[in-house]
Coordinates of C-alpha atoms in Angstrom, one line a residue:
X1 CA -243.6 161.5 171.1
X2 CA -242.3 160.4 167.6
X3 CA -238.9 160.1 168.8
X4 CA -240.2 158.2 171.7
X5 CA -242.3 155.8 169.7
X6 CA -239.1 155.3 167.1
X7 CA -236.9 154.3 170.1
X8 CA -239.3 151.9 171.5
X9 CA -239.9 150.3 168.1
X10 CA -235.8 150.1 167.9
X11 CA -236.2 148.7 171.3
X12 CA -238.3 146.2 170.7
X13 CA -236.6 145.1 167.3
X14 CA -233.6 144.8 168.9
X15 CA -235.0 142.4 172.0
X16 CA -236.8 140.2 169.1
X17 CA -233.5 139.9 167.3
X18 CA -231.8 139.3 170.7
X19 CA -234.4 136.8 171.3
X20 CA -233.9 134.8 168.3
X21 CA -230.0 134.4 168.5
X22 CA -230.5 133.5 172.0
X23 CA -233.0 130.8 170.7
X24 CA -231.3 129.8 167.6
X25 CA -227.3 129.9 169.0
X26 CA -226.7 130.5 172.6
X27 CA -229.6 128.3 173.9
X28 CA -228.6 125.1 172.1
X29 CA -224.9 125.5 173.0
X30 CA -225.7 125.7 176.6
X31 CA -227.8 123.0 176.3
X32 CA -224.7 121.0 174.6
X33 CA -222.7 121.8 177.4
X34 CA -224.8 120.9 180.1
X35 CA -225.5 117.5 178.6
X36 CA -222.0 116.8 177.7
X37 CA -220.4 117.1 181.1
X38 CA -218.2 114.5 181.9
X39 CA -218.1 113.4 185.9
X40 CA -215.4 114.9 187.6
X41 CA -213.7 111.3 188.6
X42 CA -213.8 110.8 184.6
X43 CA -212.0 114.3 183.8
X44 CA -209.5 113.4 186.5
X45 CA -208.6 110.1 184.8
X46 CA -208.5 111.4 181.3
X47 CA -206.0 114.0 182.6
X48 CA -203.8 111.4 184.2
X49 CA -203.5 109.5 181.2
X50 CA -202.7 112.4 179.0
X51 CA -199.9 113.5 181.4
X52 CA -198.5 109.9 181.3
X53 CA -197.8 109.9 177.6
X54 CA -194.5 110.5 176.0
X55 CA -194.6 113.6 173.9
X56 CA -193.0 113.3 170.7
X57 CA -189.5 114.9 170.1
X58 CA -188.5 116.4 167.0
X59 CA -186.6 113.3 165.5
X60 CA -190.0 111.3 166.0
X61 CA -192.1 113.4 163.9
X62 CA -189.6 113.3 161.2
X63 CA -189.6 109.5 161.2
X64 CA -193.2 109.7 160.0
X65 CA -192.7 112.0 157.0
X66 CA -189.2 110.4 156.0
X67 CA -188.8 107.3 153.6
X68 CA -187.5 104.3 155.3
X69 CA -184.1 104.8 153.7
X70 CA -183.7 108.4 154.9
X71 CA -184.9 107.3 158.3
X72 CA -182.2 104.4 158.5
X73 CA -179.8 106.7 157.2
X74 CA -180.4 109.4 159.9
X75 CA -180.2 106.8 162.6
X76 CA -177.1 105.0 161.6
X77 CA -175.2 108.8 161.3
X78 CA -176.7 110.0 164.8
X79 CA -175.2 106.6 166.2
X80 CA -171.7 107.5 164.6
X81 CA -172.0 104.6 162.1
X82 CA -170.7 106.7 159.0
X83 CA -168.6 103.8 157.4
X84 CA -172.2 101.3 157.6
X85 CA -173.5 104.5 156.3
X86 CA -171.5 104.5 152.9
X87 CA -171.7 101.1 152.6
X88 CA -175.3 100.8 152.6
X89 CA -175.1 104.1 150.0
X90 CA -172.5 101.9 148.0
X91 CA -174.8 98.9 147.6
X92 CA -178.1 100.8 147.0
X93 CA -176.4 102.6 144.2
X94 CA -174.7 99.5 142.7
X95 CA -178.3 97.8 142.5
X96 CA -179.5 100.4 140.5
X97 CA -176.4 100.6 137.9
X98 CA -176.8 97.1 137.7
X99 CA -180.7 97.5 136.8
X100 CA -179.8 100.2 134.2
X101 CA -177.1 97.8 132.8
X102 CA -179.0 94.6 132.4
X103 CA -181.9 96.8 130.7
X104 CA -185.7 96.5 131.2
X105 CA -185.8 93.0 129.8
X106 CA -183.8 91.2 132.2
X107 CA -185.8 89.2 134.8
X108 CA -183.5 91.1 137.8
X109 CA -184.6 94.3 136.6
X110 CA -188.2 93.5 137.5
X111 CA -187.4 92.7 141.2
X112 CA -188.0 95.6 143.7
X113 CA -185.0 97.7 144.6
X114 CA -183.8 97.4 148.0
X115 CA -184.8 100.6 149.5
X116 CA -188.5 99.8 148.5
X117 CA -188.0 96.4 151.0
X118 CA -188.7 97.5 154.5
X119 CA -187.2 94.0 156.1
X120 CA -184.4 93.7 153.7
X121 CA -183.3 97.4 154.8
X122 CA -183.7 96.9 158.2
X123 CA -181.8 93.7 158.2
X124 CA -178.9 95.2 156.1
X125 CA -178.6 98.6 158.4
X126 CA -178.7 96.2 161.6
X127 CA -175.8 93.9 160.8
X128 CA -173.9 96.6 158.8
X129 CA -173.6 98.5 162.1
X130 CA -173.1 95.7 164.2
X131 CA -169.8 94.6 162.1
X132 CA -168.8 98.5 162.5
X133 CA -169.4 98.2 166.3
X134 CA -167.5 94.8 166.5
X135 CA -164.3 96.3 164.1
X136 CA -164.3 99.1 166.6
X137 CA -163.9 97.0 169.8
X138 CA -161.6 94.3 168.1
X139 CA -164.3 91.6 168.0
X140 CA -163.3 90.3 164.4
X141 CA -165.4 87.0 164.9
X142 CA -168.5 88.9 165.5
X143 CA -167.5 90.9 162.5
X144 CA -167.2 87.7 160.7
X145 CA -170.3 86.5 162.0
X146 CA -172.4 89.8 161.2
X147 CA -171.2 89.5 157.3
X148 CA -171.9 85.8 157.4
X149 CA -175.5 86.6 158.8
X150 CA -176.2 89.1 156.1
X151 CA -174.8 86.6 153.5
X152 CA -177.0 84.0 154.3
X153 CA -180.0 85.9 154.6
X154 CA -179.5 87.5 151.2
X155 CA -179.0 84.0 150.0
X156 CA -182.3 82.8 151.0
X157 CA -184.1 85.7 149.7
X158 CA -182.4 85.1 146.3
X159 CA -180.6 88.2 146.2
X160 CA -177.4 86.3 145.2
X161 CA -175.6 89.5 144.1
X162 CA -175.6 90.7 147.5
X163 CA -175.2 87.1 149.1
X164 CA -171.8 86.9 147.2
X165 CA -170.8 90.4 148.1
X166 CA -170.9 89.5 152.1
X167 CA -169.3 86.0 151.6
X168 CA -166.7 88.1 149.7
X169 CA -166.5 90.3 153.0
X170 CA -166.2 87.5 155.4
X171 CA -163.3 86.5 153.4
X172 CA -161.6 89.7 153.4
X173 CA -161.9 89.4 157.2
X174 CA -160.7 86.0 157.8
X175 CA -157.8 87.0 155.5
X176 CA -156.8 90.3 157.5
X177 CA -156.9 89.4 161.0
X178 CA -154.6 86.5 162.1
X179 CA -156.2 86.0 165.4
X180 CA -159.3 84.7 163.7
X181 CA -160.1 80.7 164.3
X182 CA -158.1 79.2 161.1
X183 CA -161.5 77.2 160.6
X184 CA -163.5 80.5 160.0
X185 CA -160.7 80.8 156.8
X186 CA -161.4 77.7 155.8
X187 CA -165.0 77.9 155.9
X188 CA -164.9 81.7 154.2
X189 CA -162.8 79.9 151.3
X190 CA -165.9 77.4 151.0
X191 CA -168.7 79.9 151.0
X192 CA -166.8 81.9 148.0
X193 CA -166.2 78.7 146.3
X194 CA -169.9 77.7 146.5
X195 CA -171.5 81.3 145.3
X196 CA -168.6 80.9 142.3
X197 CA -170.2 77.5 141.4
X198 CA -173.7 78.6 141.7
X199 CA -172.9 81.4 139.4
X200 CA -170.9 79.1 136.8
X201 CA -167.5 80.8 137.8
X202 CA -166.3 77.2 137.9
X203 CA -162.1 78.4 138.0
X204 CA -162.9 80.7 140.9
X205 CA -164.5 78.0 142.5
X206 CA -161.7 75.8 142.1
X207 CA -159.1 78.1 143.6
X208 CA -161.4 78.6 146.9
X209 CA -162.1 74.7 147.4
X210 CA -158.1 74.3 146.6
X211 CA -157.8 76.9 149.3
X212 CA -160.4 75.0 151.8
X213 CA -158.6 71.7 151.5
X214 CA -155.2 73.3 152.4
X215 CA -156.4 75.2 155.2
X216 CA -158.7 72.1 156.7
X217 CA -155.8 69.6 156.6
X218 CA -155.9 69.5 160.6
X219 CA -159.5 69.3 160.8
X220 CA -160.8 66.0 160.0
X221 CA -164.5 66.8 159.3
X222 CA -163.6 70.0 157.1
X223 CA -160.9 67.8 155.4
X224 CA -163.6 65.3 154.4
X225 CA -166.2 68.0 153.3
X226 CA -163.6 69.6 151.3
X227 CA -162.3 66.3 149.2
X228 CA -166.2 66.0 148.3
X229 CA -166.5 69.3 147.1
X230 CA -163.1 69.4 145.2
X231 CA -164.3 65.8 143.6
X232 CA -167.7 67.4 142.7
X233 CA -165.9 70.2 141.0
X234 CA -163.4 68.5 139.1
X235 CA -166.2 66.3 137.2
X236 CA -167.9 69.7 136.5
X237 CA -164.8 70.8 134.7
X238 CA -164.5 67.6 133.2
X239 CA -167.8 68.0 131.8
X240 CA -166.9 71.5 130.6
X241 CA -163.7 71.1 129.2
X242 CA -163.5 68.6 126.4
X243 CA -159.4 69.1 126.1
X244 CA -158.5 68.3 129.5
X245 CA -161.2 65.6 130.7
X246 CA -158.8 62.6 131.5
X247 CA -157.0 65.4 133.7
X248 CA -159.7 66.5 135.6
X249 CA -161.4 63.1 136.3
X250 CA -157.9 62.0 137.4
X251 CA -158.0 64.9 140.2
X252 CA -161.5 63.9 141.0
X253 CA -160.8 60.5 141.8
X254 CA -157.6 61.5 143.9
X255 CA -159.8 64.0 145.7
X256 CA -162.5 61.3 146.3
X257 CA -160.3 58.9 148.1
X258 CA -159.7 61.2 150.8
X259 CA -163.5 61.9 151.3
X260 CA -164.4 59.3 153.2
X261 CA -167.4 58.4 151.2
X262 CA -166.9 55.0 149.4
X263 CA -169.9 55.4 147.2
X264 CA -168.2 58.6 145.7
X265 CA -164.8 57.2 145.4
X266 CA -166.3 54.1 143.7
X267 CA -168.1 56.0 141.2
X268 CA -165.5 58.2 140.2
X269 CA -163.5 55.3 139.4
X270 CA -165.8 53.9 137.2
X271 CA -165.8 57.6 135.5
X272 CA -162.2 57.6 135.5
X273 CA -162.2 53.9 133.8
X274 CA -164.4 55.4 131.1
X275 CA -162.0 58.5 130.5
X276 CA -159.3 55.9 130.3
X277 CA -160.9 53.6 127.6
X278 CA -162.0 56.9 125.7
X279 CA -158.5 58.0 125.4
X280 CA -157.4 54.0 124.5
X281 CA -155.5 53.3 127.5
X282 CA -157.3 49.8 128.0
X283 CA -155.2 48.7 130.9
X284 CA -155.6 51.7 132.9
X285 CA -159.5 51.5 132.2
X286 CA -159.6 47.9 133.6
X287 CA -158.0 48.6 136.8
X288 CA -160.5 51.2 137.5
X289 CA -163.5 49.7 136.1
X290 CA -162.4 46.2 137.8
X291 CA -162.6 48.5 141.2
X292 CA -166.0 49.6 140.7
X293 CA -167.1 46.2 139.5
X294 CA -165.8 44.6 142.6
X295 CA -167.3 47.4 144.8
X296 CA -171.0 46.9 143.6
X297 CA -171.2 43.2 143.5
X298 CA -170.2 43.6 147.5
X299 CA -172.9 46.3 148.0
X300 CA -175.3 44.2 146.0
X301 CA -175.6 47.4 143.5
X302 CA -177.1 46.0 140.5
X303 CA -177.5 49.1 138.2
X304 CA -173.9 49.7 139.1
X305 CA -173.2 46.4 138.4
X306 CA -174.9 46.1 135.2
X307 CA -172.8 49.5 134.1
X308 CA -169.5 48.0 135.2
X309 CA -170.1 44.6 133.2
X310 CA -171.2 46.5 130.1
X311 CA -167.7 48.5 130.6
X312 CA -165.5 45.9 130.9
X313 CA -166.9 43.8 127.9
X314 CA -166.3 46.8 125.8
X315 CA -162.6 46.9 127.1
X316 CA -162.1 43.3 126.4
X317 CA -163.2 43.5 122.8

């Protein structure tokens, strides 16, 4: 009887525990499932949408874990653009070496590295690979244009070191492949000359402008432009090189006569007259100053007329 009582008590205890567990755990869970059931059409629609979603491949998931540089490098190598990959690595290493060489006080040191600038990296990789593809298919004008696109882009973003690099690449392409339009070679020399002028290397700019003038002989518009660029550069050289002032101003005047711009030609004539006057050659000075005087009188340029009159008065003293 005692054993029966113990069994009954134990059964009652288990029943009570089961009842509490049922009330506190099972019942709430069951109620939630019942209330949260979706209608069958809605479940089918959700399944259809899920099936239509494209599953991520291993390389896709890698892109989310990789740095931009690593991601672009992997894409270039997978597509067989090994030369573009090497060139990209060289450019990035070159920038870092320059920063270390210039030191932390230099303004360029504070600019972000290319591999931290998404738009620039994408632009760089896109057109490096386009240039490589164009070369593989012997499409050298497309190769040239890809490098030119990069040069112009980085000039606009004020990355002049990289812009200059790609202008040089354009020139290399133009000089390497004879089948290219000769005007592209002339344009390449012009761009390298302008890059040298921006960087203060006037002798390099002069060499490029002279080649530009030489190659543009059969292209009237290019010839006029080449003459204007030479005129401007010769005058800059005259200002910098005090020992060769007359020589450079004379060359500037000769170039200006082929520029098709009478204003530039006559203003250079005035400067040549001034240079001759400083060297004590009054007769030559009078020749060029009178030419400027007559042009100013004809054009109604009062300011220029005043300058010419003053210079002529000095000659006649």
